[in-house]
Coordinates of C-alpha atoms in Angstrom, one line a residue:
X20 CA -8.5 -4.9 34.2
X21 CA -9.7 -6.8 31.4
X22 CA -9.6 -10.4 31.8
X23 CA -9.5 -13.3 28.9
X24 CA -12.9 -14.9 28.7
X25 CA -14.7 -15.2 25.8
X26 CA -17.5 -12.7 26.2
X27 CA -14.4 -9.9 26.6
X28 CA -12.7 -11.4 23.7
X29 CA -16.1 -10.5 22.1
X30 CA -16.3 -6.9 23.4
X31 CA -12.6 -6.0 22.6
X32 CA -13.2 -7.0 19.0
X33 CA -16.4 -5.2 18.5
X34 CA -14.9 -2.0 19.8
X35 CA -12.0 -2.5 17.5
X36 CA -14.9 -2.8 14.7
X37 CA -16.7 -0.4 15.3
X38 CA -14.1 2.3 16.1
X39 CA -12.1 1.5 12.5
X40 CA -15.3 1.8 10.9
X41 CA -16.7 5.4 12.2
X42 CA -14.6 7.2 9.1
X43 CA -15.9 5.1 6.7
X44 CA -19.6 5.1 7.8
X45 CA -19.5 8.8 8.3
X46 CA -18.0 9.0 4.6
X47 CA -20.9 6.7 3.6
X48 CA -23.5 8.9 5.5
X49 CA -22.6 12.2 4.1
X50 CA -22.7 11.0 0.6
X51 CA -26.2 9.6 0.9
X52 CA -27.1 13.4 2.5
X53 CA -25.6 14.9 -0.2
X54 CA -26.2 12.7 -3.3
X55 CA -29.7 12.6 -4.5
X56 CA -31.2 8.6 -3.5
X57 CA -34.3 6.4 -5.2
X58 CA -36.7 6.2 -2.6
X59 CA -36.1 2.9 -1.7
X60 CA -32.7 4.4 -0.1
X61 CA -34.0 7.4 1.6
X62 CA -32.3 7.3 5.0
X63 CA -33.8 9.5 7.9
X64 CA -31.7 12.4 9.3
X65 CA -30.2 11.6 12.7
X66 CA -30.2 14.0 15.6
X67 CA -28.3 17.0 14.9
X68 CA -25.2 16.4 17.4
X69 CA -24.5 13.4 16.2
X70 CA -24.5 14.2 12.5
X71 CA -22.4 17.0 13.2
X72 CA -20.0 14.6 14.9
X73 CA -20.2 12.0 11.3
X74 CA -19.5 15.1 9.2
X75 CA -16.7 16.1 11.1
X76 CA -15.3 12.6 11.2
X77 CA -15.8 12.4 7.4
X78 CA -14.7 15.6 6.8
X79 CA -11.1 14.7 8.6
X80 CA -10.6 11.6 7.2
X81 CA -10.8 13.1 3.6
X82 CA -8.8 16.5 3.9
X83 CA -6.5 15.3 6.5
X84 CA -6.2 11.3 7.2
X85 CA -6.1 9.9 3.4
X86 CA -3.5 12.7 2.2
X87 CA -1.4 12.5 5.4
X88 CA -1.5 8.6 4.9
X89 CA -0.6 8.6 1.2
X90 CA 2.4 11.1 2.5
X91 CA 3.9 9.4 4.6
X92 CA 3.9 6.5 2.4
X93 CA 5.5 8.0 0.0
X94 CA 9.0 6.9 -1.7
X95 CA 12.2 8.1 0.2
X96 CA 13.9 10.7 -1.6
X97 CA 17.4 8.8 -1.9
X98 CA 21.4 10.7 -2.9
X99 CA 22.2 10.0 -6.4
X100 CA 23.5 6.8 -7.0
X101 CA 27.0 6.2 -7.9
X102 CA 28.4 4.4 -11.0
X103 CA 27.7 0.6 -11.4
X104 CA 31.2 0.3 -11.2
X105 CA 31.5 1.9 -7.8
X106 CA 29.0 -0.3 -6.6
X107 CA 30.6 -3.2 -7.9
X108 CA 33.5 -2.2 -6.3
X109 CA 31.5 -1.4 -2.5
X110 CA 29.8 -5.6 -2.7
X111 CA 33.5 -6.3 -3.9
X112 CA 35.3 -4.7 -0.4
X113 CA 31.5 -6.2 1.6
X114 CA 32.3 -9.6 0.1
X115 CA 35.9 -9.5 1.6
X116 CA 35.0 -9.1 5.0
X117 CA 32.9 -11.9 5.3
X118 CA 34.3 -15.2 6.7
X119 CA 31.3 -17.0 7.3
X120 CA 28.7 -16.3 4.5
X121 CA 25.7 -18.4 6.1
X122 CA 26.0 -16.5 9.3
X123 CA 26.3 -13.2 7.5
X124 CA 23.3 -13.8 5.4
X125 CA 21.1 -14.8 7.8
X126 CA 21.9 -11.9 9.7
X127 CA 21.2 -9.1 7.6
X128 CA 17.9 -11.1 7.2
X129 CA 17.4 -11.1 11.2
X130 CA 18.4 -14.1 12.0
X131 CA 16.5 -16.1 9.2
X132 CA 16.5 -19.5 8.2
X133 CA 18.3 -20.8 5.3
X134 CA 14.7 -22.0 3.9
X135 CA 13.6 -18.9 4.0
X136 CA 16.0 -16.6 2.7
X137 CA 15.5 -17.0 -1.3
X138 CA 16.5 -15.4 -4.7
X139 CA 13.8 -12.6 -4.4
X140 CA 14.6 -12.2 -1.1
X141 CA 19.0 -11.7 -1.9
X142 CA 17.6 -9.3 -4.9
X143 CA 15.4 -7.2 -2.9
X144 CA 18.0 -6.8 0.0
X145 CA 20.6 -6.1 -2.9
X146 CA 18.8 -3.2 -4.7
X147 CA 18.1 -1.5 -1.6
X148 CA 21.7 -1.7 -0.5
X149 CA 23.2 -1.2 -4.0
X150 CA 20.5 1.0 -5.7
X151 CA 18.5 2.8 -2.5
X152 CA 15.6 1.3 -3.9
X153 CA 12.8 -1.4 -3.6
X154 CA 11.6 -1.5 -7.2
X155 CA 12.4 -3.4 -9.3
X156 CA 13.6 -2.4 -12.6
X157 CA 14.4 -4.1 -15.9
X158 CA 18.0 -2.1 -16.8
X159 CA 19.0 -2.9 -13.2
X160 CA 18.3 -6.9 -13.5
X161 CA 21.7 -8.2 -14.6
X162 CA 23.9 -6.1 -12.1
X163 CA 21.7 -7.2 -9.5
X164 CA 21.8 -11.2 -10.8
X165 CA 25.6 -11.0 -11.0
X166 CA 25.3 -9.9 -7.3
X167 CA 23.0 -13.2 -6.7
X168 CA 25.5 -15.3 -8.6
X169 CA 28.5 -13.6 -6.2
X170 CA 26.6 -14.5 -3.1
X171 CA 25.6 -18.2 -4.2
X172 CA 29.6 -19.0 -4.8
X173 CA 30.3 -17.5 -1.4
X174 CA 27.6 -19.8 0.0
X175 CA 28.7 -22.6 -2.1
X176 CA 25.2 -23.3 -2.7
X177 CA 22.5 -22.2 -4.9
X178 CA 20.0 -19.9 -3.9
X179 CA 16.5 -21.3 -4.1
X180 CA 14.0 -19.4 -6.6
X181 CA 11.0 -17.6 -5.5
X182 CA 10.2 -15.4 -2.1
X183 CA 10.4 -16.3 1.6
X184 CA 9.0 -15.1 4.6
X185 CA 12.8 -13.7 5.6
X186 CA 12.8 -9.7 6.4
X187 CA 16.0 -7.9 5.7
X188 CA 17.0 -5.2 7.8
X189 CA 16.2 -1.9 6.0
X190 CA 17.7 1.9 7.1
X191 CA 15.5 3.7 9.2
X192 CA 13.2 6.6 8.4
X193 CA 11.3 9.2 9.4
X194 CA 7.5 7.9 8.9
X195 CA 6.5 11.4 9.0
X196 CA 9.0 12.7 6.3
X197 CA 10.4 9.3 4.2
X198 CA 13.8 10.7 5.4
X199 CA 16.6 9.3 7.5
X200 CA 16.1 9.0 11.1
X201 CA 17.5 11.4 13.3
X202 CA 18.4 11.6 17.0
X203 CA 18.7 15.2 18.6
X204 CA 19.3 16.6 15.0
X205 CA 22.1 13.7 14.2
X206 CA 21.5 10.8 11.5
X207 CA 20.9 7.6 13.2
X208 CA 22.9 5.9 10.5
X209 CA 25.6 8.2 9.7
X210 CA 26.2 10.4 12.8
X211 CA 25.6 7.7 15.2
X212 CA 24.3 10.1 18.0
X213 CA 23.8 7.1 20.3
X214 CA 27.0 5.9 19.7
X215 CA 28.7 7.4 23.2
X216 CA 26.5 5.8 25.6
X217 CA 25.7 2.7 23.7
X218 CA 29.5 1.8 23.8
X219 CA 29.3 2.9 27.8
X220 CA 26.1 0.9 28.3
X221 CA 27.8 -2.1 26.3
X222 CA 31.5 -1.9 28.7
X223 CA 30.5 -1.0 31.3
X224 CA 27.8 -3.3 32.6
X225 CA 30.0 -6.5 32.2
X226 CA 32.3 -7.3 34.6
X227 CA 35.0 -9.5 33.9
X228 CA 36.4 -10.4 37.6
X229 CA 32.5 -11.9 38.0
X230 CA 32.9 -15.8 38.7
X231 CA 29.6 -16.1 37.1
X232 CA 30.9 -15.0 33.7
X233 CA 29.3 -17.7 30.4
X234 CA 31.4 -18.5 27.0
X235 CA 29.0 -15.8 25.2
X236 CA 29.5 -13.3 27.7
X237 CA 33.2 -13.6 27.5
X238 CA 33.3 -13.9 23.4
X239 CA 31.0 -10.6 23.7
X240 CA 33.0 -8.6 25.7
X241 CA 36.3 -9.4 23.9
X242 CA 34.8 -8.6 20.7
X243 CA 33.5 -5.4 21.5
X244 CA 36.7 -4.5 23.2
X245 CA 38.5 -5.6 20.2
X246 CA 36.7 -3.6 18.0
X247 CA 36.9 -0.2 20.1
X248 CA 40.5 -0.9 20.1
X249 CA 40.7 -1.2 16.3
X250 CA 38.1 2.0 15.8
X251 CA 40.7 4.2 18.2
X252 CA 43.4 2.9 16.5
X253 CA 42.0 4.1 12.9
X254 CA 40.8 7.6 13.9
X255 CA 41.4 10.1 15.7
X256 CA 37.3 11.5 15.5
X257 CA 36.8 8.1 17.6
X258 CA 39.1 7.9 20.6
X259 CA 38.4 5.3 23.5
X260 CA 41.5 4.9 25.0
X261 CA 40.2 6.2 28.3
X262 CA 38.7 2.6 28.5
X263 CA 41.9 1.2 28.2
X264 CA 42.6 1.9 31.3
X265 CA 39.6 0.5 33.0
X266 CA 40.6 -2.8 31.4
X267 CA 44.3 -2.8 32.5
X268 CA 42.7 -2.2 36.2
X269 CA 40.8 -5.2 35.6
X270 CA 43.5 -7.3 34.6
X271 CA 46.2 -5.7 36.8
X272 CA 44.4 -4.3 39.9
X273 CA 44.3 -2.3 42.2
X274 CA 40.9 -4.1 43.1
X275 CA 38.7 -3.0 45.6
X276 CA 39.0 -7.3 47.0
X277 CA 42.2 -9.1 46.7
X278 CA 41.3 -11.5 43.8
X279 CA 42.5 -12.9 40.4
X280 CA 42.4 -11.2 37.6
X281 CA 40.2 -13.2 34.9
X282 CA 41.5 -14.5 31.6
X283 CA 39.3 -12.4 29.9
X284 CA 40.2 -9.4 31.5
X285 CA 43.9 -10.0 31.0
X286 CA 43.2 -10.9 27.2
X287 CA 41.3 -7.4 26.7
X288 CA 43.6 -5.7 28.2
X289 CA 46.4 -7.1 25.8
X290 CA 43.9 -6.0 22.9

């Protein structure tokens, strides 16, 4: 195993080096073959293996590496956007969910600072929500400053100008294709293929008769119960009522040792 001390720090780096740099010297290499050189740059021919091996590795990283690399970072192919006033009326129904704007802020930007979540930062979360986009453009500029403006009077604060180091969260895509993700055929977004056994993992490995239990963990496990509650409730594609009944035997027994039920687990299963 390889250890910490300098001299390995040394070798790790130098194998890094010269490993990124074997494209680019082979590039270099079979242009000087190729491309007639003043004498002063006449270079001598290397053995025959190993300049089969630089042509080869300049070869693929000119027909295959730099096209599959400008691929792949191409621009996602986005669905047409609605009409401005749809989307005004999408970060309306957004804005009147939100009860604590700070909180909601700073997640989308993964649990940012206040200091550094600033105006560019608001604008370039907005036109990729609002416009499926990251560039920016000039016709788009008001709607997206009104959107600002919105946000700074939920806040109650202005935004400060410039860029911070904040990150929002983006949808996920295919590296390989620019489009969205997909799990066993499913979108990751929109299909939620993970769904099932994320809601299983998320229920089912708290246990609300524990003595053990913390303020979070309780707070957690109501609000995920809540919301499965609510989803059930609103359509009948999503029905977990089954676990309904694995929180009334929580609260109301029969348990496997006489106990008490929990306050928890009598307020989920009033939920």
């Amino acid at each position: 195993m390889i250890g910490t001390s300098t001299v390995e720090y040394i070798f790790i780096r130098s194998c890094t080096l010269f490993l990124h740099n074997i494209a680019p010297v082979s590039l270099l290499y079979c242009v000087l073959l190729l491309h007639p050189m003043p004498a002063a740059l006449y270079i001598n021919r290397l053995p025959l293996p190993i300049e089969a091996w630089l042509v080869a590795e300049a070869a693929f990283f000119a027909i295959f590496f730099l096209p599959y690399r400008w691929h792949l970072q191409r621009s996602a192919i986005h669905p047409i956007l609605p009409p401005r006033e749809e989307r005004a009326k999408l970060f309306e129904r957004c804005n009147a969910t939100v009860r604590d704007p700070e909180k909601y802020l700073s997640k989308w930007f993964l649990g940012a600072k206040e200091e550094h979540i600033k105006r560019e930062n608001v604008k370039e979360f907005f036109r990729w929500a609002f416009l499926n986009t990251g560039q920016t453009n000039n016709e788009d500029e008001e709607e997206i400053e009104g959107y600002v403006k919105t946000m700074e009077k939920l806040l109650g604060r202005n935004i400060p100008l410039g860029k911070g180091s904040a990150r929002s969260i983006r949808t996920v895509t295919d590296p390989a294709t620019s489009e969205p993700l997909r799990h066993d055929g499913d979108l990751i977004w929109t299909e939620l293929p993970t769904f099932g056994y994320t809601f299983t993992d998320e229920l089912g490995n708290f246990n609300p008769l524990a003595s053990n239990i913390t303020n979070d963990e309780s707070r957690r496990w109501e609000n995920a119960t809540t919301f499965f509650a609510q989803l059930t409730s609103a359509s009948a594609n999503t029905d977990f009522s089954l676990w309904a009944l694995t929180a009334f035997q929580y609260a109301f027994g029969p348990w496997e040792t006489p106990t008490s039920p929990s306050g928890i687990a009598v307020q989920a299963a009033c939920l």
